[in-house]
Coordinates of C-alpha atoms in Angstrom, one line a residue:
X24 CA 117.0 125.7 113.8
X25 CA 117.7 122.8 116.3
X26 CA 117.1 119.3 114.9
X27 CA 114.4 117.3 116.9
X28 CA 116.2 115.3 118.8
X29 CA 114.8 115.2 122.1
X30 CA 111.5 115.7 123.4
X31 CA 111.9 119.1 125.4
X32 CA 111.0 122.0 124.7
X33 CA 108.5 121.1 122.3
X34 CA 104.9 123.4 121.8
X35 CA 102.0 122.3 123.7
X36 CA 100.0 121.7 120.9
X37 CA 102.3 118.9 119.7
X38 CA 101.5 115.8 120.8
X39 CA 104.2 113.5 122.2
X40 CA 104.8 109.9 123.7
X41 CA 103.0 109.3 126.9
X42 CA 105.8 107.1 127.6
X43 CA 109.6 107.3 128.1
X44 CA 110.7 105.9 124.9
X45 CA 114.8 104.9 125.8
X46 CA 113.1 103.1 128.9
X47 CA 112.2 100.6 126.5
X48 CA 114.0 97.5 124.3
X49 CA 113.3 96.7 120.7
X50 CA 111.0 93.9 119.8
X51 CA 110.6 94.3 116.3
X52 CA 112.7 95.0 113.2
X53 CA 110.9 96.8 110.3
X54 CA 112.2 96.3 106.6
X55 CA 110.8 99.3 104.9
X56 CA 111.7 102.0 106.7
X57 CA 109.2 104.6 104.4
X58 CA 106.3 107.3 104.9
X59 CA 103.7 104.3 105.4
X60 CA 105.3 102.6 108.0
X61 CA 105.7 105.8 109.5
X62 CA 102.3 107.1 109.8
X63 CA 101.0 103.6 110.2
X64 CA 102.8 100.8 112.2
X65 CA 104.7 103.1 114.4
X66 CA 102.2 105.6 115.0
X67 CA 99.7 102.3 116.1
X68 CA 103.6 101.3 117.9
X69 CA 103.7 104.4 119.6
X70 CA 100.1 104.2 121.0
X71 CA 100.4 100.6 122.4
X72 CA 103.9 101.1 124.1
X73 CA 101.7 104.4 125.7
X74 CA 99.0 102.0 126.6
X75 CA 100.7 98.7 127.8
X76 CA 104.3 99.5 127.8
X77 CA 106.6 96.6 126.7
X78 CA 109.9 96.4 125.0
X79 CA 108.8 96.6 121.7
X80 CA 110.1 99.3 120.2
X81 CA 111.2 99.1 116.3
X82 CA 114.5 99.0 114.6
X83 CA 114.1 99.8 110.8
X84 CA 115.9 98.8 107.9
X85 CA 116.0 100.3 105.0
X86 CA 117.6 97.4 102.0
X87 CA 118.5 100.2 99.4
X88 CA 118.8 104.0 100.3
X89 CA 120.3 105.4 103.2
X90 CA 118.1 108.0 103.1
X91 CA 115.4 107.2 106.3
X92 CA 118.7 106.0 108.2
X93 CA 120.5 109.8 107.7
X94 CA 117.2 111.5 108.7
X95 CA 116.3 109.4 111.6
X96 CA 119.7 108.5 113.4
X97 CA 120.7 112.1 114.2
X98 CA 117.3 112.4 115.6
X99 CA 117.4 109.9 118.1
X100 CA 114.7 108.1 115.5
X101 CA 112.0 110.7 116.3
X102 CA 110.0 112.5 114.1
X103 CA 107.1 114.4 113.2
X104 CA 103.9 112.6 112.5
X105 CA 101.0 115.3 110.6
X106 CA 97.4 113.7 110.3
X107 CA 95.6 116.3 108.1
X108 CA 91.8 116.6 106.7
X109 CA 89.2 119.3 105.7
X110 CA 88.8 119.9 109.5
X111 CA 92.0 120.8 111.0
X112 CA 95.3 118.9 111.7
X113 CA 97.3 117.2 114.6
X114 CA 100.9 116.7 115.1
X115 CA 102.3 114.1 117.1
X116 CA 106.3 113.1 117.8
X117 CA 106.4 109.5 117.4
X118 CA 108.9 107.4 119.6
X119 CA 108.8 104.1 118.7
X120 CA 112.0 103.7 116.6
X121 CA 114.8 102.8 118.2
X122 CA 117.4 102.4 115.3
X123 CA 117.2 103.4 111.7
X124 CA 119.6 101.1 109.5
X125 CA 120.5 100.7 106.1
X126 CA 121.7 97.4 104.9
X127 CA 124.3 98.3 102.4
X128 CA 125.8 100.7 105.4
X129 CA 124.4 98.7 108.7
X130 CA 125.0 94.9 107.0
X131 CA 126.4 94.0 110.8
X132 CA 123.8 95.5 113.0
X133 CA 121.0 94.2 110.8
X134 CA 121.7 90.9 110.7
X135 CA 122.5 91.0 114.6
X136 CA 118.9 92.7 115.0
X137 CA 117.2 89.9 113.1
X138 CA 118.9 87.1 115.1
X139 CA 118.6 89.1 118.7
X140 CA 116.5 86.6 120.6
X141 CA 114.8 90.3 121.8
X142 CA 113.2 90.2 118.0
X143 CA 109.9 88.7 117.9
X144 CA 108.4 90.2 115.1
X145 CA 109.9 91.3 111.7
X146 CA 107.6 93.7 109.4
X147 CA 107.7 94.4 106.0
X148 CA 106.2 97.5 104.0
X149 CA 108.9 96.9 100.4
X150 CA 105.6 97.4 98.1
X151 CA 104.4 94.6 96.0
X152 CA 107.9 94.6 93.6
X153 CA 110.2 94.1 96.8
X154 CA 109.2 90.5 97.4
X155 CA 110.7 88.8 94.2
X156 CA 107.0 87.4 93.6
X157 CA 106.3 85.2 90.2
X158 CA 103.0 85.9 89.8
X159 CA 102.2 83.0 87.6
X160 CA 103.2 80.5 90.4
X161 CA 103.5 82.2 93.7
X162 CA 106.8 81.2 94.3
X163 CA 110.3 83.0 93.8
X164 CA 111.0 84.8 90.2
X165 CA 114.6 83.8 89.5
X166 CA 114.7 87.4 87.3
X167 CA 114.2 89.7 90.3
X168 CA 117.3 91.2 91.0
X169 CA 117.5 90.3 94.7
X170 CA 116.4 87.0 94.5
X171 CA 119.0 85.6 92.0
X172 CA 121.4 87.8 93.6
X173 CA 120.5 85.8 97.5
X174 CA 120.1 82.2 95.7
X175 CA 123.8 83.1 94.0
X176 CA 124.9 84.2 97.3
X177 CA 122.8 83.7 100.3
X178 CA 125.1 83.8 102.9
X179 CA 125.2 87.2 101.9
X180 CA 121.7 88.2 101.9
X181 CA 120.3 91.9 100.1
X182 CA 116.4 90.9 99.5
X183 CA 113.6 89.9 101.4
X184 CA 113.7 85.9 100.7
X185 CA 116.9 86.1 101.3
X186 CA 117.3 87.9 104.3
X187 CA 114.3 86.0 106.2
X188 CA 115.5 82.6 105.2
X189 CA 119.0 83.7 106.4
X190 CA 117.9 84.5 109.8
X191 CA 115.2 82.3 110.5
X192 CA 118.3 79.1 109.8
X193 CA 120.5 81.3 112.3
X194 CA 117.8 81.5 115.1
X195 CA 117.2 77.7 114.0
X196 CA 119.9 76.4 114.4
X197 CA 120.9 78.8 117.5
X198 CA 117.7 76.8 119.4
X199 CA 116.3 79.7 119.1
X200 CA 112.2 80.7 118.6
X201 CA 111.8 81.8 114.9
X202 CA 110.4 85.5 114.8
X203 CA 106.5 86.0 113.3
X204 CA 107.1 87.4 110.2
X205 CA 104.2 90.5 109.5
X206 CA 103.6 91.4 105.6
X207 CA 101.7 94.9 105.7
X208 CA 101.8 95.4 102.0
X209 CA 98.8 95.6 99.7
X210 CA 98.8 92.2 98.6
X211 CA 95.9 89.4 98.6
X212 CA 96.8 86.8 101.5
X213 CA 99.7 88.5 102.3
X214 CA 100.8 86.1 105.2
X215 CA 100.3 82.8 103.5
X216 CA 102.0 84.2 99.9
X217 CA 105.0 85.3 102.3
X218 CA 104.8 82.0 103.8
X219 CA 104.9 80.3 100.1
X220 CA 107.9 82.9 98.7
X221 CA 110.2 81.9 101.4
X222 CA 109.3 78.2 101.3
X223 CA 109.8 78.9 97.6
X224 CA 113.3 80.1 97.8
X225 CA 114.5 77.8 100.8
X226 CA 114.1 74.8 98.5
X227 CA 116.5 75.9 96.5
X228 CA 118.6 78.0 99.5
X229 CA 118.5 75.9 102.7
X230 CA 116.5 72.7 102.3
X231 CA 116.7 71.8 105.3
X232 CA 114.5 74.9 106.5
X233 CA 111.4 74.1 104.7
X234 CA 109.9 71.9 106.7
X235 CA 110.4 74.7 109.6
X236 CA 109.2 77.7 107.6
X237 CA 105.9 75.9 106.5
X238 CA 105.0 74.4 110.0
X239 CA 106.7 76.6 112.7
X240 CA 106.7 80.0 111.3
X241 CA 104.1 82.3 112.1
X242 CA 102.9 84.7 109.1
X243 CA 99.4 86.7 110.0
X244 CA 97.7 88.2 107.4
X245 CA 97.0 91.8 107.9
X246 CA 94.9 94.8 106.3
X247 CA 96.8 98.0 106.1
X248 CA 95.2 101.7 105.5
X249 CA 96.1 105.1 105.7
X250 CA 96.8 107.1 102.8
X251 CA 99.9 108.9 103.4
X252 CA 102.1 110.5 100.2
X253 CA 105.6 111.1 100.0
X254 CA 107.4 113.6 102.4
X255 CA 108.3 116.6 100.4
X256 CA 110.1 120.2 101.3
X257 CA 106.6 121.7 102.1
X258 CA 106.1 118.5 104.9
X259 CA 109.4 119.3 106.6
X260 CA 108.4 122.9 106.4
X261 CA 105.3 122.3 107.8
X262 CA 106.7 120.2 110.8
X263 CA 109.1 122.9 111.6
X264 CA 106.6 125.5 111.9
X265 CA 104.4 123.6 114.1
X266 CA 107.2 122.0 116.3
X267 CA 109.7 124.8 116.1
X268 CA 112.1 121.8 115.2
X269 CA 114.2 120.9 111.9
X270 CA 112.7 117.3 111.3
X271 CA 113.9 115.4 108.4
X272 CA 111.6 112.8 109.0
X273 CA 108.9 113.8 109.0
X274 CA 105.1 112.5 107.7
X275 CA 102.4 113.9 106.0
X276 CA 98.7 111.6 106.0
X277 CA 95.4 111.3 106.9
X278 CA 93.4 111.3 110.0
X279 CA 91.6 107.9 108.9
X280 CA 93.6 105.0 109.8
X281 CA 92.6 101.1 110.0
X282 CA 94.9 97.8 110.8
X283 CA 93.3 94.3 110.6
X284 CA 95.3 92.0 111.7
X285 CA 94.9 87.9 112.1
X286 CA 96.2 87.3 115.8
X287 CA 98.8 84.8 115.5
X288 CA 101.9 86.2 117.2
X289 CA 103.6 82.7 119.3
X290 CA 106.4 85.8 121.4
X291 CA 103.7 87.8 122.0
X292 CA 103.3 90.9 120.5
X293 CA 102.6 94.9 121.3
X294 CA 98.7 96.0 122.7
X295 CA 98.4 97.3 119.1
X296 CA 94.5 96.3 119.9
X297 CA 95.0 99.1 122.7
X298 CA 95.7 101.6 120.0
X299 CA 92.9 100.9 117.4
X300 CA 93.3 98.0 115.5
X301 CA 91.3 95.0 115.3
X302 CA 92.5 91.7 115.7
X303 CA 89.8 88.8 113.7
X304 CA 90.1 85.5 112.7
X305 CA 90.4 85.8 109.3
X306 CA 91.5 89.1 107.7
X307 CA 90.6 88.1 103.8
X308 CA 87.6 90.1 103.4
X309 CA 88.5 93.2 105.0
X310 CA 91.7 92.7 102.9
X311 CA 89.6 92.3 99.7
X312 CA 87.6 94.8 100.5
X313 CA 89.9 97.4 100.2
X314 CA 92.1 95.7 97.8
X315 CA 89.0 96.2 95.1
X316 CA 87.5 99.1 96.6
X317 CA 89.9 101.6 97.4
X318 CA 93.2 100.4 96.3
X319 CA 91.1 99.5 92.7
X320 CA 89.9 102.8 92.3
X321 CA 92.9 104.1 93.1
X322 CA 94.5 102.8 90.2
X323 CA 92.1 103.5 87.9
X324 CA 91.6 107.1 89.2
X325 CA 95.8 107.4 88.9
X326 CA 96.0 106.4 85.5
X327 CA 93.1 108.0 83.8
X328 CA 93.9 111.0 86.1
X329 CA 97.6 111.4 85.6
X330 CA 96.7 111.2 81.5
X331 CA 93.9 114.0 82.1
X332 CA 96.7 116.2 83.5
X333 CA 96.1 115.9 87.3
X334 CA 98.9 116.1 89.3
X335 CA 97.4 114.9 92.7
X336 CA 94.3 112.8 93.9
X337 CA 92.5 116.0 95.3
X338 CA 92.7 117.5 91.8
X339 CA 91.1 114.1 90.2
X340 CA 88.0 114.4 92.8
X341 CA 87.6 118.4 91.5
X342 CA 86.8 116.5 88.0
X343 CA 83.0 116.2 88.2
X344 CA 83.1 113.3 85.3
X345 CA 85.9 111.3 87.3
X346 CA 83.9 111.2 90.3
X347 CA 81.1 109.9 88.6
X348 CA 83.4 107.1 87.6
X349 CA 85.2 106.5 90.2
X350 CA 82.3 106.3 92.4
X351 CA 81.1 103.5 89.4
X352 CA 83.9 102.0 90.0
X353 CA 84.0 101.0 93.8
X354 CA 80.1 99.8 93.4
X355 CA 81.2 97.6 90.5
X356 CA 84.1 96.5 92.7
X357 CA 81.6 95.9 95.5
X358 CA 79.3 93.6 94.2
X359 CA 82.1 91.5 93.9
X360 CA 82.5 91.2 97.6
X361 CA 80.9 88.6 100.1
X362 CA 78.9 90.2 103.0
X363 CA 81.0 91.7 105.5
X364 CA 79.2 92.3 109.1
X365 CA 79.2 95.3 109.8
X366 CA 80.4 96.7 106.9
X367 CA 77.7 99.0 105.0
X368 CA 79.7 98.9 101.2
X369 CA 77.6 101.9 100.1
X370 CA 79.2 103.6 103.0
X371 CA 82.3 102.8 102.8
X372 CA 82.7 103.8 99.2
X373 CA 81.3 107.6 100.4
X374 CA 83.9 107.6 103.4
X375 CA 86.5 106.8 101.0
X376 CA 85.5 109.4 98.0
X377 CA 85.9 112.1 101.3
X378 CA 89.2 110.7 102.3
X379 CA 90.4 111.0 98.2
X380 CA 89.1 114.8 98.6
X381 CA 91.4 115.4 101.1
X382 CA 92.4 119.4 100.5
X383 CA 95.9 118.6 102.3
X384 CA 97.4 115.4 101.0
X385 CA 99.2 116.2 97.9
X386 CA 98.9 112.4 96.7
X387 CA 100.5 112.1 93.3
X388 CA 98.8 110.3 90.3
X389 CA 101.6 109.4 89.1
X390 CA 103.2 108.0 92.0
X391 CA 99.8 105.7 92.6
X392 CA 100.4 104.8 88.7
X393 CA 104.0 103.0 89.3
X394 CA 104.6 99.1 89.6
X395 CA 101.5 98.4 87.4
X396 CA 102.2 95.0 86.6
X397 CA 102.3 94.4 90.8
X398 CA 99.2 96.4 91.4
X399 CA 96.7 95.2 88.4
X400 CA 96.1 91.8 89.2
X401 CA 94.4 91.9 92.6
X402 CA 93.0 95.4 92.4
X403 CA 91.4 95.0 88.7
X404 CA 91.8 91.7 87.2
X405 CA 91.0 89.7 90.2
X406 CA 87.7 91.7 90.6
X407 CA 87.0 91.4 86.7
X408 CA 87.7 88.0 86.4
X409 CA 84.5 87.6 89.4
X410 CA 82.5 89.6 87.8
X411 CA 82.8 88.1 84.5
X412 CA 81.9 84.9 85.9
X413 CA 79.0 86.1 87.8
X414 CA 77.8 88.4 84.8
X415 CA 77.5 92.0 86.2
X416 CA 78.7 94.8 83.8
X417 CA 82.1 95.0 83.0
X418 CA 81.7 98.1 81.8
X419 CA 84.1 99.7 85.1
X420 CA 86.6 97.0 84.9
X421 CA 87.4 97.2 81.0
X422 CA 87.5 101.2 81.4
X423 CA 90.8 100.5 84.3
X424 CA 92.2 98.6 82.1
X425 CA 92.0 100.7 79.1
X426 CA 93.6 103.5 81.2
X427 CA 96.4 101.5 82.0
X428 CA 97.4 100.6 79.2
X429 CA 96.8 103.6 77.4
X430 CA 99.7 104.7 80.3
X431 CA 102.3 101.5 79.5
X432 CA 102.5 103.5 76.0
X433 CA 104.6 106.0 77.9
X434 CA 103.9 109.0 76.4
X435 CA 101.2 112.1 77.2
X436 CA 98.6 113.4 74.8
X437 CA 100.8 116.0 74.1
X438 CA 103.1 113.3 73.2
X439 CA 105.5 114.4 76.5
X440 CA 107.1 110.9 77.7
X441 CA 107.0 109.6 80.6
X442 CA 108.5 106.9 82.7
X443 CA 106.5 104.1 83.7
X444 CA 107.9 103.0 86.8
X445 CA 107.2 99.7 86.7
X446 CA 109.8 96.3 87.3
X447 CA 108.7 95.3 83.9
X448 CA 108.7 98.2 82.0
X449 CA 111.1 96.8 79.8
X450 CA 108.8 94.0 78.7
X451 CA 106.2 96.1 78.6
X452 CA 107.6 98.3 76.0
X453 CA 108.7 95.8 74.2
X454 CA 105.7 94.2 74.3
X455 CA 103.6 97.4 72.8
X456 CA 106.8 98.4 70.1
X457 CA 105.3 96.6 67.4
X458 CA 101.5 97.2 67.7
X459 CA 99.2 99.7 65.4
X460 CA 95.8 99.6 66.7
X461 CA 94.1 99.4 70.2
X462 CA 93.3 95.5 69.8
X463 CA 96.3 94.8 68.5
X464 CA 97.3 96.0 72.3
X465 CA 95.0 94.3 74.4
X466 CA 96.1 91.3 72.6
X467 CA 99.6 91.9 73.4
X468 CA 99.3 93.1 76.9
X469 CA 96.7 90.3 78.0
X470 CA 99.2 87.7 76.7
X471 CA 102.1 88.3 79.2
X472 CA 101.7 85.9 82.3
X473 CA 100.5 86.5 85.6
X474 CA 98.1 90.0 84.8
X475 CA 94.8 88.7 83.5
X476 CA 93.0 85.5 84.6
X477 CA 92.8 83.7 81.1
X478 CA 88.7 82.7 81.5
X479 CA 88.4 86.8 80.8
X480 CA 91.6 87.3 78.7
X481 CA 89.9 84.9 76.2
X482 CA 86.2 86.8 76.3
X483 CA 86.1 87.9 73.1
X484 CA 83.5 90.6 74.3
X485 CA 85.6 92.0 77.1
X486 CA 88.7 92.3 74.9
X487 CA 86.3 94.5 72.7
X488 CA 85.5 96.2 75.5
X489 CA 88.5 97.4 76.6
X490 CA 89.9 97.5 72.9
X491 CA 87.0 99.5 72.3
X492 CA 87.4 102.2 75.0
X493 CA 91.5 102.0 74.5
X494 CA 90.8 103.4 70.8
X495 CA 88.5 106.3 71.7
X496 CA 92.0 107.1 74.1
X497 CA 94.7 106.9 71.6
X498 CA 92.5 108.7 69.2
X499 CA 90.6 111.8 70.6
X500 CA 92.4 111.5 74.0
X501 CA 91.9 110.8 77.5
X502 CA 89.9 113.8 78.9
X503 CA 87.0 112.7 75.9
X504 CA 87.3 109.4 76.8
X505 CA 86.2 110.1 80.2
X506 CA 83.4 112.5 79.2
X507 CA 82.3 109.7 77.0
X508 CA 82.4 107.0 79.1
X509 CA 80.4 109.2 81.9
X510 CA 78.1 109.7 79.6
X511 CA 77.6 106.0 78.0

């Protein structure tokens, strides 16, 4: 079967660009070249260049694995794009990326990309873990692999910090406008903690660029959703028999998708308003919002579901007892949210226990479960921490956090091991060797810096909480732990 490399030939009943994609130039360079930016800042890419036009096309980099740059490059960077729900599906051949690099094999081209005074925006979708973060400070963590590697070495950039700060001194110093720099990952303030982690490491890097990153550097905040799994053999399969083409590329998500964005671009940027998403003045409660709501529950659903022995998201929402709690669990996380015009929370928290139902994504626990010790903070602690000191029932909160750390002990009822995916695992095993009962654990785990605000890391009462409901885990399991807690 022919690869999809062109846009002839192709069924009518796949959608494709309403524009001549080689007709135009590349605007912004992506790091992150995975299934989320697929389905979500091309696809919104692809609609504005239809819309508006403009050269702003995306070249993607990929820091690690060549793997996006082998699937994309002999397809002239097109692929399949599936949106699927309980009432039907749509395919659509995006357009909108013009190259597909990998550092290791593309070090050249990318740094050229980033310093082309045609690249006004850079993106980033590397996942919490990719930015080097120390949680306890907000700055650089010297221990990330990437960042001590680029503060060794940064003329010879592999990370995030690294990279940025390398190319925003070239432009510099090249007279040249610095590039706004567009975090779309899932974390709280995600434009001002970028702004902070490469002030962080340019202190130590290139002095002399402080001073510019802090004051002439544009970072938006953003809000990013659309659940979208891995691509697996049954998505390619799937592309092919709707496009009648072999695409390695391509995406499997949802219909729903939503971008918030704070509108701060100085070079302009695409008519990504033309295609859907909503530019506002300040993005932190819609960011919140989903941060506790759905990304929260996600966790909490992941861990106790992965434990339970489900495979997928769609699985956990066949679980009568997990819905119950899940759907605890978002209006716990709600009433720790200001009012948001507009924004019915009640609603919300039905829309998104349809969008978990989803029959067609095959959205693995276990894959929501990795990078914990990233994920925890803002989508449970943070919320906990509010609610402790606005006195609403912990009750959801401590249950979370009894899952995951019933998961950091690494091993299945059955006493199958596992994985846990995480940039501290190490730590965190280490952390657990030595400990014999469930409080013993909380201790242990609410000690390590960064997770748990220490206000509610020092309740006695929610440490016996979640001690409490770790116990009834270890010792009779996880599936009657979460008949017991749906019925408590």
């Amino acid at each position: 079967m022919r690869r999809l490399d062109d846009l002839r030939g192709l069924p009518d009943t796949v959608l494709r660009p309403a524009y001549d994609p080689w007709a135009h130039g590349a605007g912004i360079v992506h790091i992150g070249l995975g299934a989320f930016h697929k389905a979500h800042q091309a696809a919104y890419t692809d609609a504005a260049l239809a819309a508006r036009g403009g050269d702003w096309r995306i070249i993607g980099v990929s820091l690690r694995s060549a793997d996006a740059s082998e699937a994309l490059e002999p397809q002239n960077g097109l692929y399949t794009l599936i949106a699927r729900d309980a009432e039907g599906q749509e395919a659509r051949v995006i357009g909108a990326i013009a190259r597909a690099l990998a550092l290791p094999r593309h070090r050249a081209e990318v740094l050229q990309a980033l310093c082309d005074p045609a690249t006004r925006i850079v993106s980033l979708t590397v996942t919490e873990k990719g930015y080097g973060i120390d949680r306890a400070t907000g700055g650089i963590d010297r221990t990330h692999p990437a960042i001590a590697a680029d503060l060794a070495d940064p003329d010879t950039p592999t990370g995030v910090a690294g990279l940025l700060v390398w190319a925003l001194g070239q432009r510099l110093a090249a007279r040249m406008p610095p590039f706004a720099v567009l975090c779309c990952d899932n974390l709280p303030d995600n434009g001002s903690m970028l702004r902070r982690l490469l002030a962080d490491f340019a202190r130590e890097a290139a002095p002399a660029l402080v001073s510019h990153i802090e004051t002439e550097v544009a970072f938006p905040a953003t809000m990013v959703d659309r659940i979208t799994p891995a691509g697996t053999d049954a998505t390619r399969s799937l592309a092919a028999d709707l496009t009648g083409r072999q695409d390695m590329a391509a995406v499997e998500t949802e219909r729903f998708t939503q971008w918030v964005i704070e509108d701060h671009f100085p070079s302009g940027r695409p008519a990504w308003d033309a295609a859907g998403a909503l530019f506002v003045g300040d993005v932190a409660p819609y960011e919140k919002m989903k941060l506790r709501m759905l990304n929260g529950a996600h966790s909490m659903l992941a861990y106790a579901g992965f434990l339970a022995g489900h495979a997928h998201v769609r699985d956990v929402m066949a679980d009568a007892a997990l819905v119950g709690l899940i759907r605890r669990h978002m209006g716990a996380a709600a009433a720790t949210l200001p009012p948001l015009p507009g924004i019915d929370p009640a609603a919300y928290a039905e829309a998104l226990l349809t969008r978990f139902a989803n029959p067609h994504l095959a959205h693995q626990t276990y894959q929501i479960a990795m990078d914990g010790t990233e994920k925890m903070p803002q989508r449970i602690f943070s919320p906990a921490g509010d609610a402790h000191a606005a006195g609403p029932d912990l009750a959801p909160f401590a249950f979370a956090t009894a899952a995951w750390m019933r998961y950091v002990l690494g091993y299945c009822d059955s006493g199958q091991a596992y994985a846990l995916r995480d940039p501290r695992e190490a730590l965190l095993r280490d952390t657990v060797a030595g400990c014999e009962t469930a409080a013993e654990i909380v201790t242990a785990l609410q000690a390590l810096p960064g997770l748990v605000p220490p206000a509610l890391a020092a309740d006695g009462t929610w440490s016996a909480a979640v001690a409490h409901r770790l116990s009834v885990m270890m010792e009779h399991g996880m599936r009657a732990a979460i008949d017991r807690e749906c019925a408590a």
